[in-house]
mmCIF file of C-alpha atoms in Angstrom:
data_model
loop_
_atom_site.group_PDB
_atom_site.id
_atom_site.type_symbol
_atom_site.label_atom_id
_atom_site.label_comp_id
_atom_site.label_asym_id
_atom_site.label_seq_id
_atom_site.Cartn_x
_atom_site.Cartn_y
_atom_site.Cartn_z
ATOM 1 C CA UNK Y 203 183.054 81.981 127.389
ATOM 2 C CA UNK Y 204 180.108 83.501 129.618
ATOM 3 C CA UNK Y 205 177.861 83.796 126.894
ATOM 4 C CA UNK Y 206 178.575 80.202 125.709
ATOM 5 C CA UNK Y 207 178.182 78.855 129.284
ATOM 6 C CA UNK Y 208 174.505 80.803 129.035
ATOM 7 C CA UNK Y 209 173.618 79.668 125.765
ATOM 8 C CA UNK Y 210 174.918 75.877 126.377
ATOM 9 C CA UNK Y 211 174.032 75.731 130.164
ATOM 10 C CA UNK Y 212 170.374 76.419 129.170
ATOM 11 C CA UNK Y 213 170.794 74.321 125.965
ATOM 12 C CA UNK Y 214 172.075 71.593 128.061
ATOM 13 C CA UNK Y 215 169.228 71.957 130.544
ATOM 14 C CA UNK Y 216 166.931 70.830 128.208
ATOM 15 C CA UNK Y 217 168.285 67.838 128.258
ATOM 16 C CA UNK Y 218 167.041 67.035 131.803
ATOM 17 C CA UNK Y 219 163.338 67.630 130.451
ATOM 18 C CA UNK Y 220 164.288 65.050 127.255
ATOM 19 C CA UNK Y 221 165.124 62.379 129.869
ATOM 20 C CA UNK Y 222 161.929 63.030 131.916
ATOM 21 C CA UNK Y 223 160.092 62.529 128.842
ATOM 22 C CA UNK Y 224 161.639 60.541 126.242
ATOM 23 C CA UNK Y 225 163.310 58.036 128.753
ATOM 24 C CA UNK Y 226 167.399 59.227 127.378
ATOM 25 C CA UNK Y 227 169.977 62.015 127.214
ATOM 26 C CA UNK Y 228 170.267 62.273 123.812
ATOM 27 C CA UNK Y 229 168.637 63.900 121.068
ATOM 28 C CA UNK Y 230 166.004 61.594 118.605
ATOM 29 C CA UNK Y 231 166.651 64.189 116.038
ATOM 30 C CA UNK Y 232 169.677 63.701 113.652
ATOM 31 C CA UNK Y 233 168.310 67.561 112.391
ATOM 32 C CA UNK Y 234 171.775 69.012 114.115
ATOM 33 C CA UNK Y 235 173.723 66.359 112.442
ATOM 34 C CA UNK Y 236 172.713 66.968 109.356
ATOM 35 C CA UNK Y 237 173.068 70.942 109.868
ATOM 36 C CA UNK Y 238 176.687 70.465 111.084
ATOM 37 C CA UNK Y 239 177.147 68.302 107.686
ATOM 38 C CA UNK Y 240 175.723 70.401 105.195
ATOM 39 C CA UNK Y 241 177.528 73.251 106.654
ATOM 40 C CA UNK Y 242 181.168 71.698 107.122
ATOM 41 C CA UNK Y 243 180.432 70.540 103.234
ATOM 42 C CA UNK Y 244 179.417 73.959 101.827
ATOM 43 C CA UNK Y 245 182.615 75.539 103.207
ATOM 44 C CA UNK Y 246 184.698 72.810 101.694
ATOM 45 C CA UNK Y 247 183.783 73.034 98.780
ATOM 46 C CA UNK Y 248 184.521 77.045 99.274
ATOM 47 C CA UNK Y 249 188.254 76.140 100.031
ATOM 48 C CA UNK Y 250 187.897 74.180 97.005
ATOM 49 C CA UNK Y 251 187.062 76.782 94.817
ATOM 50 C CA UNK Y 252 189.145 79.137 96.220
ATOM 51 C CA UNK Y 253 192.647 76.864 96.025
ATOM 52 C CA UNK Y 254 191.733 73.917 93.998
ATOM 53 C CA UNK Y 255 191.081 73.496 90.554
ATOM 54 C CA UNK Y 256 190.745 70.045 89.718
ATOM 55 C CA UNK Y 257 187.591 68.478 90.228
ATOM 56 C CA UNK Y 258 188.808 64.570 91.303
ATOM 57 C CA UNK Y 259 190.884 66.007 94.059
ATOM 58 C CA UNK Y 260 187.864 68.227 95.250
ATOM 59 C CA UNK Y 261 185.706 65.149 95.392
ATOM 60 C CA UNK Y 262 188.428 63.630 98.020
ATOM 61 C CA UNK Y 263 188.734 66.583 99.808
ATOM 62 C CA UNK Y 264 185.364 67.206 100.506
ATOM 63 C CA UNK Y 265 184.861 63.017 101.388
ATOM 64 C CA UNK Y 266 188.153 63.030 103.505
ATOM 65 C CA UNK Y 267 187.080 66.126 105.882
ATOM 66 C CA UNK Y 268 183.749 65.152 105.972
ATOM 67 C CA UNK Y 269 184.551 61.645 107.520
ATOM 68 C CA UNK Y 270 187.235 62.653 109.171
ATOM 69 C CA UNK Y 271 187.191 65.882 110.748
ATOM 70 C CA UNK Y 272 183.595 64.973 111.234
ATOM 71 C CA UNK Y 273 182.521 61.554 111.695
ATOM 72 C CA UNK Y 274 185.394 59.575 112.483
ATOM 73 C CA UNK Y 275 187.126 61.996 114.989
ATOM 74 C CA UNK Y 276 184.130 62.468 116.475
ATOM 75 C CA UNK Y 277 183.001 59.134 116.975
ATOM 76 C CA UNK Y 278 186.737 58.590 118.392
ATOM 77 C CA UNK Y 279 186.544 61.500 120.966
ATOM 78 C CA UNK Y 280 182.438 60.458 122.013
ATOM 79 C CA UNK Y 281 183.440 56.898 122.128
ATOM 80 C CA UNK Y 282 186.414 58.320 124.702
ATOM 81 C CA UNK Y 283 183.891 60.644 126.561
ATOM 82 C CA UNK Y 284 181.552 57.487 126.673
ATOM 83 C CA UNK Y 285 183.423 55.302 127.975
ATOM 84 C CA UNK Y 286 185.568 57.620 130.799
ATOM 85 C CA UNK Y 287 182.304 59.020 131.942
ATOM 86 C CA UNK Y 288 180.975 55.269 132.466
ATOM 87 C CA UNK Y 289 183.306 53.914 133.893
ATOM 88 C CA UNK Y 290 185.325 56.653 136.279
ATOM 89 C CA UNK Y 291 182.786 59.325 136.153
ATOM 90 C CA UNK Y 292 179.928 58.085 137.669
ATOM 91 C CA UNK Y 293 179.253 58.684 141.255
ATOM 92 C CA UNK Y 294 178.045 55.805 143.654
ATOM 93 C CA UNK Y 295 174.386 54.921 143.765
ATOM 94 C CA UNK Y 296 173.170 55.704 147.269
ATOM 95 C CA UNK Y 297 171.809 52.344 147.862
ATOM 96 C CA UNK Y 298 170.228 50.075 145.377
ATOM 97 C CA UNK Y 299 166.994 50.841 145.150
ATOM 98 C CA UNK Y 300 168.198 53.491 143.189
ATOM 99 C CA UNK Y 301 167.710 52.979 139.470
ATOM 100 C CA UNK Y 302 171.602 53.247 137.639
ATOM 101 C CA UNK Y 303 172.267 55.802 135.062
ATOM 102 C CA UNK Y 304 174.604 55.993 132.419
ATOM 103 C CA UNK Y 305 175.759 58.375 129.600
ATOM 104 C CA UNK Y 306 174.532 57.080 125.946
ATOM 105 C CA UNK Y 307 176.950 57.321 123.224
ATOM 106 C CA UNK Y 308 174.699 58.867 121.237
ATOM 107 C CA UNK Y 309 174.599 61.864 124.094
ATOM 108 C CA UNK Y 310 177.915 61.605 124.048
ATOM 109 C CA UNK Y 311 178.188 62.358 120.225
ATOM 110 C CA UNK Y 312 175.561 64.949 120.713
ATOM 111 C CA UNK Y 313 177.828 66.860 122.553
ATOM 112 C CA UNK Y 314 180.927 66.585 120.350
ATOM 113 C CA UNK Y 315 178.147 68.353 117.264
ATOM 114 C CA UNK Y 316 177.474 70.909 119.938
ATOM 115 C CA UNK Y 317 180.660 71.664 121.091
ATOM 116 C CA UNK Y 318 181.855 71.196 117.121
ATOM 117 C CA UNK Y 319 180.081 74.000 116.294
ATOM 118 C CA UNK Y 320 182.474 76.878 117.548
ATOM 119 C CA UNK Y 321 184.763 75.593 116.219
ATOM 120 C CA UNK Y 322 183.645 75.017 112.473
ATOM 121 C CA UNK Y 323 182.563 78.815 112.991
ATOM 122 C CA UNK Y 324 186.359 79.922 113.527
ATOM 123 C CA UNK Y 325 188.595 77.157 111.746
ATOM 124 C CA UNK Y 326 186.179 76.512 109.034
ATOM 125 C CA UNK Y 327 184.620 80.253 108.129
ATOM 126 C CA UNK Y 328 186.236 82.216 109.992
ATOM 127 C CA UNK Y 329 189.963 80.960 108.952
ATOM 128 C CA UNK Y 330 188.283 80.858 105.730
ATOM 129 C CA UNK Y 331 188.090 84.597 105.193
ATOM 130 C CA UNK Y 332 191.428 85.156 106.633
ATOM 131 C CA UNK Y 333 193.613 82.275 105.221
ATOM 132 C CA UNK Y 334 195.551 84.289 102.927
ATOM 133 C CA UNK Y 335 197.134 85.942 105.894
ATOM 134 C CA UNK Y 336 197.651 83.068 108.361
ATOM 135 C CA UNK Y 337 198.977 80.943 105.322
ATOM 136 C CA UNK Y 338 201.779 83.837 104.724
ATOM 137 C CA UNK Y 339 205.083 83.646 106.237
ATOM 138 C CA UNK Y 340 206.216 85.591 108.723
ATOM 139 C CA UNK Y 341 205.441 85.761 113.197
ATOM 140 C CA UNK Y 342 202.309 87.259 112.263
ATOM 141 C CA UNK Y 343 200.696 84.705 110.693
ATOM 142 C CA UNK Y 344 202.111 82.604 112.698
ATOM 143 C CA UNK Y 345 200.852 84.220 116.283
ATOM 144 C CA UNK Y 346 197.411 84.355 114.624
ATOM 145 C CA UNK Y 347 197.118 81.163 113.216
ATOM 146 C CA UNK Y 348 197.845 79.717 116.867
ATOM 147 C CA UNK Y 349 195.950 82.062 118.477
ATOM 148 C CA UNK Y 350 193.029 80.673 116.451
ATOM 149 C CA UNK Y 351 193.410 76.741 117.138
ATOM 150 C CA UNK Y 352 194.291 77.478 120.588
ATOM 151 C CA UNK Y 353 190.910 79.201 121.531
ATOM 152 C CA UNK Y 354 189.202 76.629 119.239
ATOM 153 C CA UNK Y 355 190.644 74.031 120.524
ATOM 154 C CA UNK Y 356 189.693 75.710 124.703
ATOM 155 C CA UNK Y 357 186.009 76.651 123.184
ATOM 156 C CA UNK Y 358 185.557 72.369 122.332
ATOM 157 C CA UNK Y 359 187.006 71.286 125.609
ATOM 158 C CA UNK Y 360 185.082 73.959 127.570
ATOM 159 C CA UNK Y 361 181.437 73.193 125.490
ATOM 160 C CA UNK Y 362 182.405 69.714 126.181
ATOM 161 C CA UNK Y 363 182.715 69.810 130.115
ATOM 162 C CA UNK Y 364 179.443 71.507 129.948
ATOM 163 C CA UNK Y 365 177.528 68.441 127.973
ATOM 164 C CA UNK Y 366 179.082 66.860 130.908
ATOM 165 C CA UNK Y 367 179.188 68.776 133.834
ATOM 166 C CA UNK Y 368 174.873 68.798 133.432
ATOM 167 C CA UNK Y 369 174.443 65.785 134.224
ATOM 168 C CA UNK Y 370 173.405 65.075 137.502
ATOM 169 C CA UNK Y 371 175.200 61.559 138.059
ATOM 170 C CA UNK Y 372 178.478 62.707 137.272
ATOM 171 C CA UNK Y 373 181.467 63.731 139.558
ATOM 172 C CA UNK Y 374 184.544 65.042 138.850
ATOM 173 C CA UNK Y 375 183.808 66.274 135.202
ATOM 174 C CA UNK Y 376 186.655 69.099 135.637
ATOM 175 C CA UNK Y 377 188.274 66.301 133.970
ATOM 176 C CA UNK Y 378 187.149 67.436 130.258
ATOM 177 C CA UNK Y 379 188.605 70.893 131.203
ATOM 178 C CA UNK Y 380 192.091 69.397 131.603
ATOM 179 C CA UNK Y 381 193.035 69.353 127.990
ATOM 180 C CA UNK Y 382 192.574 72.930 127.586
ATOM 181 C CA UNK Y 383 195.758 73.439 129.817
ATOM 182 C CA UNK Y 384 197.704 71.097 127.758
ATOM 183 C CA UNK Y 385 196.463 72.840 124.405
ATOM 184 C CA UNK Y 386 197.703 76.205 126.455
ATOM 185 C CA UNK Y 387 201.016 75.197 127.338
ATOM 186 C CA UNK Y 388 201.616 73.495 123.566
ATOM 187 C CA UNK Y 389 200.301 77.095 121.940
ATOM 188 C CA UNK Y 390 203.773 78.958 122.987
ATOM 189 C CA UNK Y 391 206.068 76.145 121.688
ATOM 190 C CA UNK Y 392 204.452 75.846 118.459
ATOM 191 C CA UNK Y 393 204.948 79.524 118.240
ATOM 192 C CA UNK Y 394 208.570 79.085 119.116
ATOM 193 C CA UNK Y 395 209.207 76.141 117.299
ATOM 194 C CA UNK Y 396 207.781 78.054 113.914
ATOM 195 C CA UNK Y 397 204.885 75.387 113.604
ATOM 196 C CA UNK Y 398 202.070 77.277 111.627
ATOM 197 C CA UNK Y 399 199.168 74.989 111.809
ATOM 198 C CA UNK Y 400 197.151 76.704 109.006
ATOM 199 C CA UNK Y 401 200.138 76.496 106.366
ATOM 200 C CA UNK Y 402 200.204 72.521 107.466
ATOM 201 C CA UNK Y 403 196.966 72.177 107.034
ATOM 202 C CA UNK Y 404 196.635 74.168 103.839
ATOM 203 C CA UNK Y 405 199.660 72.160 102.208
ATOM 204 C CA UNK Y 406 198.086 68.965 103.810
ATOM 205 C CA UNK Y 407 194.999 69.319 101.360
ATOM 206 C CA UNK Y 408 196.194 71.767 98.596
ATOM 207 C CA UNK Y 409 199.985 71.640 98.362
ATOM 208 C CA UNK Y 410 199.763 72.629 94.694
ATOM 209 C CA UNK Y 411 198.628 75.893 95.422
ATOM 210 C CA UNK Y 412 200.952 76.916 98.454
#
């Protein structure tokens, strides 16, 4: 997480310069957006090919991850961010001459795409490469497939309390690293309990083929 801490932190810096000059947190550019898109709906349609093989169900699968794993849980979790930060977040103007800031929702969905990315790269492509294994039964696949949503899952909440945590108006944004503790504790009793989250995802979208 160093190296993502680096890359963000000075990613995330940037953002102070974007407020001195365009007046807002947030990016003007959708180009990210639309990166993130085309890239969550090339490897789609790669789990298509590789476990579909009817053309109508592809079409939903590719427009129901899209929105949802996407758009609409994103919007969801930004619209959280948004309005926590807002509204318990904020620290208290020294006096009020001092002119009040607040977190945009479009920052705040800026920094779900950023701390999305990860995570497309290891439940998306990398899980890709390795599904046939983590879809097999067995502890295994089982460890491994946990393994790999639990440090997902940690790498979003961590990229997330960075987006955050840059801010200068903000207190308390330890908050957003909160959930990785749950999503730590919950790891071992999905192991125990024999949940596999790959094999329920994989049957959740293609239970013809497994």
């Amino acid at each position: 997480m160093l190296h993502a801490q680096c890359f963000y932190g000075s990613r995330y810096q940037h953002t102070k310069y974007h407020k001195q000059t365009k007046n807002q947190w947030a990016r003007d550019d959708p180009a990210f957006i639309v990166i993130c898109s085309l890239l969550l709906l090339v490897s789609t349609l790669a789990y298509c090919a590789a476990y579909d093989h009817s053309v109508g169900h592809t079409i939903f699968v590719v427009i129901s991850i899209f929105l949802f794993h996407f758009f609409i849980t994103g919007a969801a979790l930004s619209t959280c961010c948004w309005f926590l930060t807002n509204n318990y977040l904020r620290e208290e103007a020294p006096n009020s001459h001092v002119v009040e800031q607040r977190v945009e929702w479009l920052y705040a969905f800026d920094v779900h795409c950023n701390s999305f990315f990860p995570v497309f790269i290891m439940l998306y492509v990398l899980h890709y490469f390795i599904s046939p294994i983590l879809v097999a039964h067995g502890f295994i696949p089982l460890l491994l497939s946990n393994v790999l949503f639990m440090v997902a899952a940690s790498y979003y909440h961590y990229l997330n309390f960075l987006g955050y945590d840059v801010l200068p108006f903000l207190e308390r944004t330890t908050f957003f690293l909160y959930p990785i503790g749950i999503v730590i504790v919950l790891s071992p009793i999905f192991i125990l309990s024999g949940f596999n989250p790959s094999r329920y995802f994989m049957n959740l979208y293609f239970s013809r083929i497994l």
